[in-house]
CSV table of C-alpha atoms and ligand atoms in Angstrom, one decimal:
chain,number,residue,atom,x,y,z
O,92,UNK,CA,0.1,0.0,-0.1
O,93,UNK,CA,2.5,2.1,1.3
O,94,UNK,CA,4.7,1.1,-1.9
O,95,UNK,CA,2.2,1.7,-4.3
O,96,UNK,CA,1.3,5.3,-3.4
O,97,UNK,CA,5.3,6.6,-3.3
O,98,UNK,CA,5.2,5.0,-6.8
O,99,UNK,CA,1.7,6.7,-8.4
O,100,UNK,CA,3.6,9.9,-6.4
O,101,UNK,CA,6.8,10.0,-8.3
O,102,UNK,CA,5.3,9.4,-11.5
O,103,UNK,CA,3.3,11.9,-11.6
O,104,UNK,CA,5.9,14.0,-10.7
O,105,UNK,CA,7.8,12.9,-13.3
O,106,UNK,CA,4.9,13.8,-15.5
O,107,UNK,CA,4.1,17.3,-13.7
O,108,UNK,CA,8.2,17.9,-14.3
O,109,UNK,CA,8.0,17.8,-17.9
O,110,UNK,CA,9.3,21.2,-18.3
O,111,UNK,CA,11.5,22.1,-20.9
O,112,UNK,CA,13.5,25.2,-19.2
O,113,UNK,CA,12.0,28.8,-19.8
O,114,UNK,CA,12.2,28.8,-23.4
O,115,UNK,CA,11.0,25.0,-24.7
O,116,UNK,CA,7.3,24.4,-24.7
O,117,UNK,CA,6.3,21.5,-21.8
O,118,UNK,CA,6.0,17.8,-23.4
O,119,UNK,CA,3.2,17.9,-24.8
O,120,UNK,CA,0.5,15.2,-23.6
O,121,UNK,CA,-2.3,15.8,-26.0
O,122,UNK,CA,-1.0,18.2,-29.3
O,123,UNK,CA,-4.1,19.0,-30.5
O,124,UNK,CA,-4.8,23.1,-30.5
O,125,UNK,CA,-1.5,23.4,-29.6
O,126,UNK,CA,0.1,23.8,-32.8
O,127,UNK,CA,-1.7,26.7,-34.7
O,128,UNK,CA,-1.1,30.2,-36.3
O,129,UNK,CA,-2.8,32.4,-33.6
O,130,UNK,CA,-2.5,36.0,-34.9
O,131,UNK,CA,-2.9,38.4,-32.4
O,132,UNK,CA,-5.4,41.3,-33.6
O,133,UNK,CA,-3.2,44.1,-34.6
O,134,UNK,CA,0.0,41.9,-36.3
O,135,UNK,CA,1.1,41.3,-39.7
O,136,UNK,CA,-0.1,37.9,-40.9
O,137,UNK,CA,3.1,36.8,-42.2
O,138,UNK,CA,0.7,34.1,-44.4
O,139,UNK,CA,-0.7,36.9,-46.3
O,140,UNK,CA,2.3,39.1,-47.9
O,141,UNK,CA,1.6,42.0,-46.6
O,142,UNK,CA,-1.9,42.1,-44.9
O,143,UNK,CA,-3.2,42.3,-41.4
O,144,UNK,CA,-3.9,39.8,-39.9
O,145,UNK,CA,-7.5,40.5,-38.7
O,146,UNK,CA,-10.3,38.6,-41.0
O,147,UNK,CA,-12.5,40.1,-43.9
O,148,UNK,CA,-16.5,39.4,-42.8
O,149,UNK,CA,-17.6,37.3,-45.2
O,150,UNK,CA,-19.5,38.3,-47.9
O,151,UNK,CA,-22.5,39.7,-47.5
O,152,UNK,CA,-22.0,40.3,-43.8
O,153,UNK,CA,-24.6,43.1,-42.5
O,154,UNK,CA,-23.2,45.8,-40.0
O,155,UNK,CA,-25.4,46.0,-36.9
O,156,UNK,CA,-24.7,49.2,-36.3
O,157,UNK,CA,-26.6,52.5,-37.1
O,158,UNK,CA,-24.7,54.7,-38.9
O,159,UNK,CA,-27.1,56.9,-39.8
O,160,UNK,CA,-29.1,57.3,-35.9
O,161,UNK,CA,-26.0,57.4,-34.2
O,162,UNK,CA,-26.2,61.2,-33.2
O,163,UNK,CA,-30.0,61.7,-33.1
O,164,UNK,CA,-31.3,62.3,-29.5
O,165,UNK,CA,-35.1,61.2,-30.9
O,166,UNK,CA,-37.8,61.0,-34.2
O,167,UNK,CA,-38.4,64.6,-33.9
O,168,UNK,CA,-34.7,65.5,-34.6
O,169,UNK,CA,-34.6,62.5,-36.7
O,170,UNK,CA,-37.6,64.2,-39.0
O,171,UNK,CA,-35.7,66.9,-39.0
O,172,UNK,CA,-31.8,65.9,-39.7
O,173,UNK,CA,-32.2,62.6,-40.3
O,174,UNK,CA,-31.8,62.5,-44.7
O,175,UNK,CA,-32.9,59.4,-47.2
O,176,UNK,CA,-30.2,58.4,-49.3
O,177,UNK,CA,-32.6,57.0,-51.9
O,178,UNK,CA,-35.3,59.5,-51.8
O,179,UNK,CA,-37.8,59.6,-54.5
O,180,UNK,CA,-35.3,56.6,-56.1
O,181,UNK,CA,-38.7,54.5,-56.7
O,182,UNK,CA,-37.3,52.0,-59.3
O,183,UNK,CA,-38.9,49.0,-59.3
O,184,UNK,CA,-35.6,47.6,-57.3
O,185,UNK,CA,-36.4,49.6,-54.7
O,186,UNK,CA,-40.0,49.7,-54.2
O,187,UNK,CA,-39.8,45.7,-54.7
O,188,UNK,CA,-37.7,45.2,-51.5
O,189,UNK,CA,-39.3,47.9,-49.5
O,190,UNK,CA,-43.2,45.7,-50.2
O,191,UNK,CA,-41.5,42.8,-49.5
O,192,UNK,CA,-40.1,43.7,-45.7
O,193,UNK,CA,-42.7,45.5,-45.6
O,194,UNK,CA,-45.7,42.9,-46.1
O,195,UNK,CA,-43.3,41.0,-43.4
O,196,UNK,CA,-42.7,43.1,-40.9
O,197,UNK,CA,-45.5,46.1,-41.4
O,198,UNK,CA,-48.7,44.9,-43.2
O,199,UNK,CA,-49.9,42.2,-40.4
O,200,UNK,CA,-50.6,46.0,-38.0
O,201,UNK,CA,-50.4,48.9,-40.3
O,202,UNK,CA,-52.7,47.0,-43.2
O,203,UNK,CA,-51.3,45.9,-46.6
O,204,UNK,CA,-52.7,49.4,-47.7
O,205,UNK,CA,-51.1,51.0,-44.8
O,206,UNK,CA,-54.2,51.9,-43.5
O,207,UNK,CA,-53.8,50.9,-40.3
O,208,UNK,CA,-55.8,47.9,-40.0
O,209,UNK,CA,-54.0,45.0,-40.7
O,210,UNK,CA,-55.3,41.7,-38.4
O,211,UNK,CA,-53.1,42.6,-35.8
O,212,UNK,CA,-53.3,45.9,-35.8
O,213,UNK,CA,-57.4,45.9,-35.5
O,214,UNK,CA,-56.9,43.7,-32.0
O,215,UNK,CA,-54.4,46.5,-30.4
O,216,UNK,CA,-55.5,48.6,-27.4
O,217,UNK,CA,-53.2,52.2,-29.0
O,218,UNK,CA,-54.1,51.6,-32.9
O,219,UNK,CA,-50.7,51.6,-35.6
O,220,UNK,CA,-50.7,54.1,-37.3
O,221,UNK,CA,-52.7,55.1,-40.4
O,222,UNK,CA,-49.9,55.8,-42.7
O,223,UNK,CA,-52.6,57.6,-45.1
O,224,UNK,CA,-54.1,60.0,-42.7
O,225,UNK,CA,-52.9,63.5,-44.0
O,226,UNK,CA,-50.9,64.5,-40.8
O,227,UNK,CA,-49.2,60.9,-41.7
O,228,UNK,CA,-48.4,61.7,-44.9
O,229,UNK,CA,-46.9,64.6,-43.7
O,230,UNK,CA,-44.4,63.1,-42.2
O,231,UNK,CA,-40.5,63.5,-43.1
O,232,UNK,CA,-38.9,60.2,-44.3
O,233,UNK,CA,-36.4,60.6,-41.6
O,234,UNK,CA,-39.4,60.1,-39.0
O,235,UNK,CA,-40.2,56.9,-40.6
O,236,UNK,CA,-37.2,55.4,-40.3
O,237,UNK,CA,-36.5,56.1,-36.7
O,238,UNK,CA,-39.7,54.3,-36.3
O,239,UNK,CA,-38.6,51.4,-38.0
O,240,UNK,CA,-35.1,51.4,-36.3
O,241,UNK,CA,-36.0,52.4,-32.9
O,242,UNK,CA,-39.8,51.8,-31.9
O,243,UNK,CA,-42.7,54.1,-31.7
O,244,UNK,CA,-44.4,54.7,-28.1
O,245,UNK,CA,-46.0,51.1,-27.6
O,246,UNK,CA,-44.7,49.6,-31.4
O,247,UNK,CA,-41.2,47.7,-30.7
O,248,UNK,CA,-38.2,48.5,-33.2
O,249,UNK,CA,-37.6,46.6,-36.2
O,250,UNK,CA,-34.0,46.8,-36.7
O,251,UNK,CA,-33.1,43.2,-36.2
O,252,UNK,CA,-35.7,42.7,-39.1
O,253,UNK,CA,-35.5,45.4,-41.5
O,254,UNK,CA,-32.0,44.6,-41.1
O,255,UNK,CA,-29.7,47.4,-43.6
O,256,UNK,CA,-30.0,50.7,-45.0
O,257,UNK,CA,-31.1,50.4,-48.1
O,258,UNK,CA,-34.2,47.8,-46.9
O,259,UNK,CA,-35.2,49.9,-44.2
O,260,UNK,CA,-35.4,53.6,-47.0
O,261,UNK,CA,-36.6,51.2,-49.6
O,262,UNK,CA,-40.0,49.9,-47.1
O,263,UNK,CA,-39.6,54.3,-46.2
O,264,UNK,CA,-40.7,54.1,-49.8
O,265,UNK,CA,-43.1,52.1,-50.4
O,266,UNK,CA,-44.7,53.6,-47.6
O,267,UNK,CA,-44.5,56.8,-50.1
O,268,UNK,CA,-45.9,54.9,-53.1
O,269,UNK,CA,-48.6,53.3,-51.0
O,270,UNK,CA,-49.6,57.1,-49.5
O,271,UNK,CA,-49.1,58.4,-53.3
O,272,UNK,CA,-51.8,55.2,-54.5
O,273,UNK,CA,-54.6,56.3,-52.0
O,274,UNK,CA,-54.8,60.2,-53.3
L,390,HEC,C1,-46.9,45.1,-33.4
L,390,HEC,C2,-47.8,46.0,-34.8
L,390,HEC,C3,-46.6,46.4,-35.6
L,390,HEC,C4,-46.0,46.6,-36.6
L,390,HEC,C5,-45.7,45.1,-37.1
L,390,HEC,C6,-45.5,47.8,-36.9
L,390,HEC,N1,-46.1,48.3,-36.4
L,390,HEC,FE1,-45.7,50.5,-36.8
L,390,HEC,N2,-46.9,50.8,-35.2
L,390,HEC,C7,-48.0,50.2,-34.1
L,390,HEC,C8,-48.1,50.7,-33.8
L,390,HEC,C9,-49.3,50.7,-32.3
L,390,HEC,C10,-48.3,52.3,-33.3
L,390,HEC,C11,-48.2,53.7,-32.7
L,390,HEC,C12,-47.7,53.5,-31.5
L,390,HEC,C13,-48.0,54.9,-30.9
L,390,HEC,O1,-48.9,55.5,-30.7
L,390,HEC,O2,-47.6,54.5,-29.5
L,390,HEC,C14,-47.0,52.3,-34.6
L,390,HEC,C15,-46.5,53.4,-35.5
L,390,HEC,C16,-45.7,54.2,-36.0
L,390,HEC,C17,-45.4,55.0,-36.8
L,390,HEC,C18,-45.4,56.3,-36.5
L,390,HEC,C19,-44.3,57.5,-35.4
L,390,HEC,C20,-44.8,58.6,-35.5
L,390,HEC,O3,-43.7,59.3,-34.9
L,390,HEC,O4,-45.7,59.1,-34.9
L,390,HEC,C21,-44.2,54.5,-38.0
L,390,HEC,C22,-44.2,55.4,-39.4
L,390,HEC,C23,-44.2,52.8,-38.0
L,390,HEC,N3,-45.6,52.8,-36.5
L,390,HEC,C24,-43.6,51.9,-38.9
L,390,HEC,C25,-43.7,50.8,-38.9
L,390,HEC,C26,-42.7,50.3,-40.1
L,390,HEC,C27,-42.0,50.9,-40.8
L,390,HEC,C28,-43.1,48.9,-39.5
L,390,HEC,C29,-42.6,47.9,-40.1
L,390,HEC,C30,-40.6,48.4,-40.2
L,390,HEC,C31,-44.2,48.8,-38.8
L,390,HEC,N4,-44.4,50.4,-38.3
L,390,HEC,C32,-44.1,47.9,-38.2
L,390,HEC,C33,-47.8,48.8,-34.5
L,390,HEC,C34,-47.0,48.3,-35.3
């Protein structure tokens, strides 16, 4: 009994003592992930001539930041100061994109025609905004954009559903076409 303990102790201290000195790596019992080319974020990558080690995001990656809205205080600030880079772009590309997103994420409350009477909207205590009302027609593009990215009152935001700048402004432009159609 006693001897086996001594044996166990000396065996385990052998394993622990496998240190090759300060400048050498220890003996690697299971080297799986040890030998990898890990680089620090700001390093140069020796395998990509002259390039930094940071990987470029995969294609079609969508940034989660909100560059257009960063300096805005609230919807009235957006109303005045947020400009639509796609203003008056009613080309099929934009309008079809806007319609696609609107029908999925807005129509059930605001109505497919924008009249605020979507199936879900009708059941809400605070009714969704009727986009065809004159007062709302006068909202600036920036204010509608704000509602998508930040929400408004009892309406939650849709920044995570309508994700790119282009999609958001396309929804705004699509709302404009609904308003025009109703006049
Ligand atoms: C779950 C239902 C619902 C969905 C989905 C929804 N909304 Fe709303 N929305 C509302 C309600 C309710 C209000 C009114 C909130 C209030 O007055 O407190 C509102 C208000 C608004 C306003 C008025 C903001 C203002 O400044 O007065 C805009 C613009 C708007 N929504 C746009 C959208 C757009 C665009 C989408 C799709 C991306 C969308 N909403 C999706 C329910 C919804």
